[in-house]
mmCIF file of C-alpha atoms in Angstrom:
data_model
loop_
_atom_site.group_PDB
_atom_site.id
_atom_site.type_symbol
_atom_site.label_atom_id
_atom_site.label_comp_id
_atom_site.label_asym_id
_atom_site.label_seq_id
_atom_site.Cartn_x
_atom_site.Cartn_y
_atom_site.Cartn_z
ATOM 1 C CA MET W 1 -27.104 48.724 -50.818
ATOM 2 C CA LYS W 2 -29.324 45.703 -51.335
ATOM 3 C CA THR W 3 -26.441 43.882 -52.987
ATOM 4 C CA SER W 4 -24.220 44.482 -49.949
ATOM 5 C CA LEU W 5 -26.984 43.330 -47.603
ATOM 6 C CA TYR W 6 -27.544 40.133 -49.594
ATOM 7 C CA ALA W 7 -23.800 39.460 -49.658
ATOM 8 C CA ALA W 8 -23.489 39.918 -45.904
ATOM 9 C CA THR W 9 -26.467 37.648 -45.282
ATOM 10 C CA PHE W 10 -25.037 34.971 -47.571
ATOM 11 C CA LEU W 11 -21.633 35.099 -45.863
ATOM 12 C CA ALA W 12 -23.227 34.758 -42.429
ATOM 13 C CA PHE W 13 -25.287 31.784 -43.635
ATOM 14 C CA ALA W 14 -22.223 30.124 -45.188
ATOM 15 C CA LEU W 15 -20.220 30.637 -42.005
ATOM 16 C CA THR W 16 -22.995 29.011 -39.964
ATOM 17 C CA LEU W 17 -23.003 25.976 -42.271
ATOM 18 C CA SER W 18 -19.226 25.670 -42.138
ATOM 19 C CA LEU W 19 -19.278 25.613 -38.352
ATOM 20 C CA GLU W 20 -21.969 22.945 -38.104
ATOM 21 C CA GLY W 21 -20.510 19.564 -37.287
ATOM 22 C CA VAL W 22 -17.332 21.067 -35.910
ATOM 23 C CA GLU W 23 -16.993 19.694 -32.398
ATOM 24 C CA PRO W 24 -15.778 22.076 -29.723
ATOM 25 C CA GLN W 25 -12.164 21.512 -28.805
ATOM 26 C CA GLN W 26 -11.615 20.054 -25.387
ATOM 27 C CA VAL W 27 -9.623 22.169 -23.013
ATOM 28 C CA GLY W 28 -6.874 20.091 -21.487
ATOM 29 C CA SER W 29 -6.384 16.327 -21.701
ATOM 30 C CA PRO W 30 -6.476 13.642 -19.001
ATOM 31 C CA THR W 31 -3.358 12.055 -20.515
ATOM 32 C CA PRO W 32 -0.580 14.425 -21.618
ATOM 33 C CA PRO W 33 1.104 13.685 -24.975
ATOM 34 C CA GLY W 34 3.855 11.097 -24.681
ATOM 35 C CA THR W 35 2.324 9.565 -21.574
ATOM 36 C CA LYS W 36 1.376 5.885 -21.409
ATOM 37 C CA VAL W 37 -0.938 4.455 -18.766
ATOM 38 C CA GLU W 38 -1.129 0.767 -17.923
ATOM 39 C CA THR W 39 -4.359 0.048 -16.056
ATOM 40 C CA ILE W 40 -4.570 -3.225 -14.122
ATOM 41 C CA VAL W 41 -7.923 -4.189 -12.618
ATOM 42 C CA PHE W 42 -7.536 -6.850 -9.931
ATOM 43 C CA LEU W 43 -10.632 -8.809 -8.934
ATOM 44 C CA ARG W 44 -11.209 -11.690 -6.592
ATOM 45 C CA HIS W 45 -12.960 -14.865 -7.684
ATOM 46 C CA GLY W 46 -16.682 -15.193 -6.954
ATOM 47 C CA GLU W 47 -18.296 -16.682 -3.867
ATOM 48 C CA LYS W 48 -17.253 -20.202 -2.891
ATOM 49 C CA PRO W 49 -18.971 -23.164 -1.191
ATOM 50 C CA GLU W 50 -18.427 -23.818 2.505
ATOM 51 C CA LYS W 51 -16.812 -27.154 1.684
ATOM 52 C CA GLU W 52 -13.716 -26.504 -0.413
ATOM 53 C CA THR W 53 -13.820 -27.948 -3.914
ATOM 54 C CA GLY W 54 -11.918 -25.302 -5.852
ATOM 55 C CA GLN W 55 -15.195 -24.316 -7.499
ATOM 56 C CA LEU W 56 -17.610 -21.395 -7.246
ATOM 57 C CA ASN W 57 -20.981 -21.765 -5.575
ATOM 58 C CA CYS W 58 -24.189 -20.689 -7.332
ATOM 59 C CA GLN W 59 -23.909 -17.097 -6.121
ATOM 60 C CA GLY W 60 -20.341 -16.967 -7.388
ATOM 61 C CA LEU W 61 -21.491 -18.291 -10.749
ATOM 62 C CA ASN W 62 -24.123 -15.551 -10.938
ATOM 63 C CA ARG W 63 -21.406 -12.997 -10.192
ATOM 64 C CA ALA W 64 -19.219 -14.402 -12.961
ATOM 65 C CA LEU W 65 -22.084 -14.155 -15.447
ATOM 66 C CA ALA W 66 -22.802 -10.540 -14.449
ATOM 67 C CA LEU W 67 -19.183 -9.387 -14.632
ATOM 68 C CA PRO W 68 -18.868 -8.772 -18.396
ATOM 69 C CA ARG W 69 -21.271 -5.817 -18.393
ATOM 70 C CA ILE W 70 -19.903 -4.444 -15.096
ATOM 71 C CA LEU W 71 -16.244 -4.542 -16.090
ATOM 72 C CA SER W 72 -16.868 -3.298 -19.614
ATOM 73 C CA SER W 73 -19.010 -0.386 -18.440
ATOM 74 C CA LYS W 74 -16.459 0.671 -15.821
ATOM 75 C CA PHE W 75 -13.226 0.182 -17.730
ATOM 76 C CA GLY W 76 -13.881 -0.708 -21.364
ATOM 77 C CA ARG W 77 -12.529 -3.621 -23.367
ATOM 78 C CA PRO W 78 -9.372 -5.165 -21.887
ATOM 79 C CA ASP W 79 -6.306 -5.964 -23.946
ATOM 80 C CA TYR W 80 -5.254 -8.889 -21.736
ATOM 81 C CA ILE W 81 -6.795 -11.163 -19.108
ATOM 82 C CA PHE W 82 -4.961 -13.187 -16.453
ATOM 83 C CA ALA W 83 -6.027 -15.989 -14.086
ATOM 84 C CA PRO W 84 -3.988 -18.585 -12.154
ATOM 85 C CA ALA W 85 -2.969 -21.894 -13.667
ATOM 86 C CA THR W 86 -5.556 -24.539 -12.802
ATOM 87 C CA THR W 87 -2.866 -27.213 -12.550
ATOM 88 C CA ARG W 88 -1.560 -25.726 -9.295
ATOM 89 C CA MET W 89 -3.339 -27.622 -6.531
ATOM 90 C CA MET W 90 -4.575 -25.889 -3.399
ATOM 91 C CA GLU W 91 -3.798 -27.986 -0.345
ATOM 92 C CA ILE W 92 -6.457 -28.273 2.373
ATOM 93 C CA GLY W 93 -5.726 -30.576 5.293
ATOM 94 C CA ALA W 94 -4.735 -34.008 4.038
ATOM 95 C CA GLY W 95 -6.311 -33.432 0.629
ATOM 96 C CA GLY W 96 -6.292 -30.908 -2.162
ATOM 97 C CA PHE W 97 -8.070 -29.755 -5.286
ATOM 98 C CA ASP W 98 -7.401 -27.983 -8.545
ATOM 99 C CA TYR W 99 -7.956 -24.271 -8.066
ATOM 100 C CA LEU W 100 -10.564 -23.293 -10.668
ATOM 101 C CA ARG W 101 -12.415 -20.362 -9.071
ATOM 102 C CA PRO W 102 -10.555 -17.363 -10.546
ATOM 103 C CA LEU W 103 -10.634 -18.779 -14.074
ATOM 104 C CA ALA W 104 -14.319 -19.703 -13.739
ATOM 105 C CA THR W 105 -15.029 -16.148 -12.556
ATOM 106 C CA ILE W 106 -13.385 -14.371 -15.482
ATOM 107 C CA GLU W 107 -14.266 -16.892 -18.207
ATOM 108 C CA PRO W 108 -17.686 -15.385 -19.080
ATOM 109 C CA THR W 109 -15.978 -12.024 -19.630
ATOM 110 C CA ALA W 110 -13.253 -13.566 -21.785
ATOM 111 C CA ILE W 111 -15.806 -15.587 -23.765
ATOM 112 C CA GLU W 112 -18.077 -12.609 -24.404
ATOM 113 C CA LEU W 113 -15.144 -10.464 -25.543
ATOM 114 C CA GLY W 114 -13.484 -13.231 -27.563
ATOM 115 C CA LEU W 115 -10.211 -12.985 -25.637
ATOM 116 C CA PRO W 116 -7.727 -15.602 -24.403
ATOM 117 C CA VAL W 117 -6.821 -15.949 -20.727
ATOM 118 C CA ASN W 118 -3.179 -16.107 -19.674
ATOM 119 C CA THR W 119 -2.886 -18.936 -17.113
ATOM 120 C CA ASN W 120 0.901 -19.261 -17.109
ATOM 121 C CA PHE W 121 1.353 -18.570 -13.395
ATOM 122 C CA GLY W 122 0.315 -20.567 -10.352
ATOM 123 C CA TYR W 123 -1.769 -18.661 -7.826
ATOM 124 C CA THR W 124 1.171 -18.339 -5.403
ATOM 125 C CA ASN W 125 3.643 -17.269 -8.113
ATOM 126 C CA ILE W 126 3.167 -13.596 -7.405
ATOM 127 C CA GLU W 127 6.719 -12.701 -8.376
ATOM 128 C CA GLY W 128 6.202 -14.224 -11.814
ATOM 129 C CA LEU W 129 2.894 -12.394 -12.240
ATOM 130 C CA ARG W 130 4.355 -9.073 -11.078
ATOM 131 C CA SER W 131 7.328 -9.427 -13.413
ATOM 132 C CA GLU W 132 5.026 -10.193 -16.352
ATOM 133 C CA LEU W 133 2.707 -7.256 -15.681
ATOM 134 C CA THR W 134 5.615 -4.797 -15.674
ATOM 135 C CA ARG W 135 6.892 -5.757 -19.125
ATOM 136 C CA LYS W 136 7.114 -2.975 -21.717
ATOM 137 C CA LYS W 137 4.435 -4.591 -23.921
ATOM 138 C CA TYR W 138 1.779 -3.699 -21.328
ATOM 139 C CA GLU W 139 2.723 -0.012 -20.910
ATOM 140 C CA ASN W 140 -0.457 1.277 -22.544
ATOM 141 C CA ALA W 141 -2.758 -1.698 -21.923
ATOM 142 C CA LEU W 142 -5.918 -2.411 -19.944
ATOM 143 C CA ILE W 143 -5.579 -5.700 -18.056
ATOM 144 C CA PHE W 144 -8.030 -7.732 -15.963
ATOM 145 C CA VAL W 145 -6.501 -10.039 -13.343
ATOM 146 C CA ALA W 146 -8.748 -12.546 -11.516
ATOM 147 C CA TRP W 147 -6.940 -14.183 -8.595
ATOM 148 C CA GLU W 148 -6.967 -15.388 -4.997
ATOM 149 C CA HIS W 149 -7.609 -12.484 -2.606
ATOM 150 C CA TYR W 150 -4.618 -12.842 -0.272
ATOM 151 C CA GLU W 151 -2.158 -13.090 -3.150
ATOM 152 C CA LEU W 152 -3.913 -10.214 -4.952
ATOM 153 C CA ALA W 153 -3.280 -7.856 -2.068
ATOM 154 C CA ARG W 154 0.368 -8.933 -2.009
ATOM 155 C CA VAL W 155 1.015 -8.250 -5.688
ATOM 156 C CA VAL W 156 -0.833 -4.914 -5.602
ATOM 157 C CA LYS W 157 1.274 -3.747 -2.663
ATOM 158 C CA GLN W 158 4.431 -4.847 -4.471
ATOM 159 C CA LEU W 159 3.480 -2.926 -7.618
ATOM 160 C CA VAL W 160 2.588 0.231 -5.710
ATOM 161 C CA ARG W 161 5.853 0.083 -3.774
ATOM 162 C CA GLU W 162 7.931 -0.670 -6.889
ATOM 163 C CA PHE W 163 6.818 2.501 -8.651
ATOM 164 C CA GLY W 164 7.164 4.879 -5.732
ATOM 165 C CA GLY W 165 3.722 4.679 -4.142
ATOM 166 C CA ASP W 166 2.779 4.057 -0.525
ATOM 167 C CA ALA W 167 1.879 0.382 -0.105
ATOM 168 C CA ARG W 168 0.157 1.233 3.175
ATOM 169 C CA GLU W 169 -2.658 2.750 1.121
ATOM 170 C CA VAL W 170 -3.529 -0.734 -0.150
ATOM 171 C CA PRO W 171 -5.839 -2.459 2.354
ATOM 172 C CA ASP W 172 -5.688 -6.149 3.106
ATOM 173 C CA TRP W 173 -8.410 -8.007 1.226
ATOM 174 C CA LYS W 174 -11.049 -9.127 3.718
ATOM 175 C CA SER W 175 -12.007 -12.796 3.681
ATOM 176 C CA LYS W 176 -15.734 -12.100 3.145
ATOM 177 C CA ASP W 177 -15.169 -9.489 0.439
ATOM 178 C CA PHE W 178 -15.872 -10.770 -3.072
ATOM 179 C CA ASP W 179 -16.923 -7.396 -4.495
ATOM 180 C CA SER W 180 -13.875 -5.125 -4.355
ATOM 181 C CA LEU W 181 -11.800 -4.083 -7.339
ATOM 182 C CA TYR W 182 -8.202 -2.978 -6.764
ATOM 183 C CA VAL W 183 -7.147 -0.711 -9.640
ATOM 184 C CA VAL W 184 -3.470 0.055 -10.254
ATOM 185 C CA ARG W 185 -2.367 2.561 -12.888
ATOM 186 C CA ILE W 186 1.291 2.666 -13.871
ATOM 187 C CA ILE W 187 2.061 5.953 -15.625
ATOM 188 C CA SER W 188 5.062 6.049 -17.969
ATOM 189 C CA ARG W 189 6.265 9.521 -18.927
ATOM 190 C CA GLU W 190 9.563 9.694 -20.816
ATOM 191 C CA ALA W 191 12.097 7.932 -18.564
ATOM 192 C CA THR W 192 10.037 8.076 -15.368
ATOM 193 C CA LYS W 193 7.256 5.927 -13.966
ATOM 194 C CA SER W 194 4.716 6.629 -11.246
ATOM 195 C CA VAL W 195 1.737 4.766 -9.858
ATOM 196 C CA SER W 196 -1.760 5.329 -8.518
ATOM 197 C CA PHE W 197 -4.065 3.014 -6.587
ATOM 198 C CA THR W 198 -7.844 3.257 -6.343
ATOM 199 C CA LEU W 199 -10.463 1.062 -4.731
ATOM 200 C CA ASP W 200 -13.674 0.308 -6.625
ATOM 201 C CA GLN W 201 -16.640 -2.066 -6.273
ATOM 202 C CA GLU W 202 -18.423 -4.432 -8.638
ATOM 203 C CA GLY W 203 -21.766 -3.804 -6.919
ATOM 204 C CA LEU W 204 -22.802 -7.464 -7.189
ATOM 205 C CA SER W 205 -23.059 -8.553 -3.552
ATOM 206 C CA ASN W 206 -26.808 -9.220 -3.533
ATOM 207 C CA LEU W 207 -27.118 -11.718 -6.362
ATOM 208 C CA SER W 208 -29.223 -14.855 -6.090
ATOM 209 C CA THR W 209 -27.805 -17.881 -4.298
ATOM 210 C CA ASP W 210 -29.668 -20.135 -6.739
ATOM 211 C CA CYS W 211 -27.874 -21.341 -9.822
ATOM 212 C CA PRO W 212 -29.076 -19.974 -13.174
ATOM 213 C CA GLY W 213 -31.999 -22.034 -14.425
ATOM 214 C CA ALA W 214 -32.496 -23.754 -11.067
ATOM 215 C CA ARG W 215 -35.998 -25.135 -10.674
ATOM 216 C CA GLN W 216 -38.024 -23.405 -7.995
ATOM 217 C CA GLN W 217 -39.679 -25.789 -5.516
#
């Protein structure tokens, strides 16, 4: 009798040890097998000076420096980063300037993550950008796109419409809004594609208007 009791106790103890470290299986999966999701996070450049120079102002620079932790915490590490070509001049009145703001905004993120930035497309070349983003190589990628706000809204609406979504769900990007994130997910399942659009926020609208390291008077 004692032998049977000892054996039962030992078996129970061994079973307990064998189950330790075994993680519970998750019920269901957010992404069904065979499904690929391309996630494109569109962000506007940071705040700009009243007098156009193509540059950020100090508040915009502070936003750019804060973006790496915000974007990484929300979405993870991107596979690709895009910004407009800086050689495409923005015309204002009788003059113009090289358009640096989007690249300057995303550069701290690219630098921190050790990633290149694709600057092959001018800021008005939305058709070229849209065509690039829908290539097969990006079907399962996370992509950050820093751009000019008016053109951003255009390309997002085009993408949503192209894959069967309702472009009316995509709001126009307001001129004073530097904080929004437009997130497009293109879902590839066998021979079909669908799309979703969500609106998010960086949460960086109250940063200092002084440049980093500025001397306080």
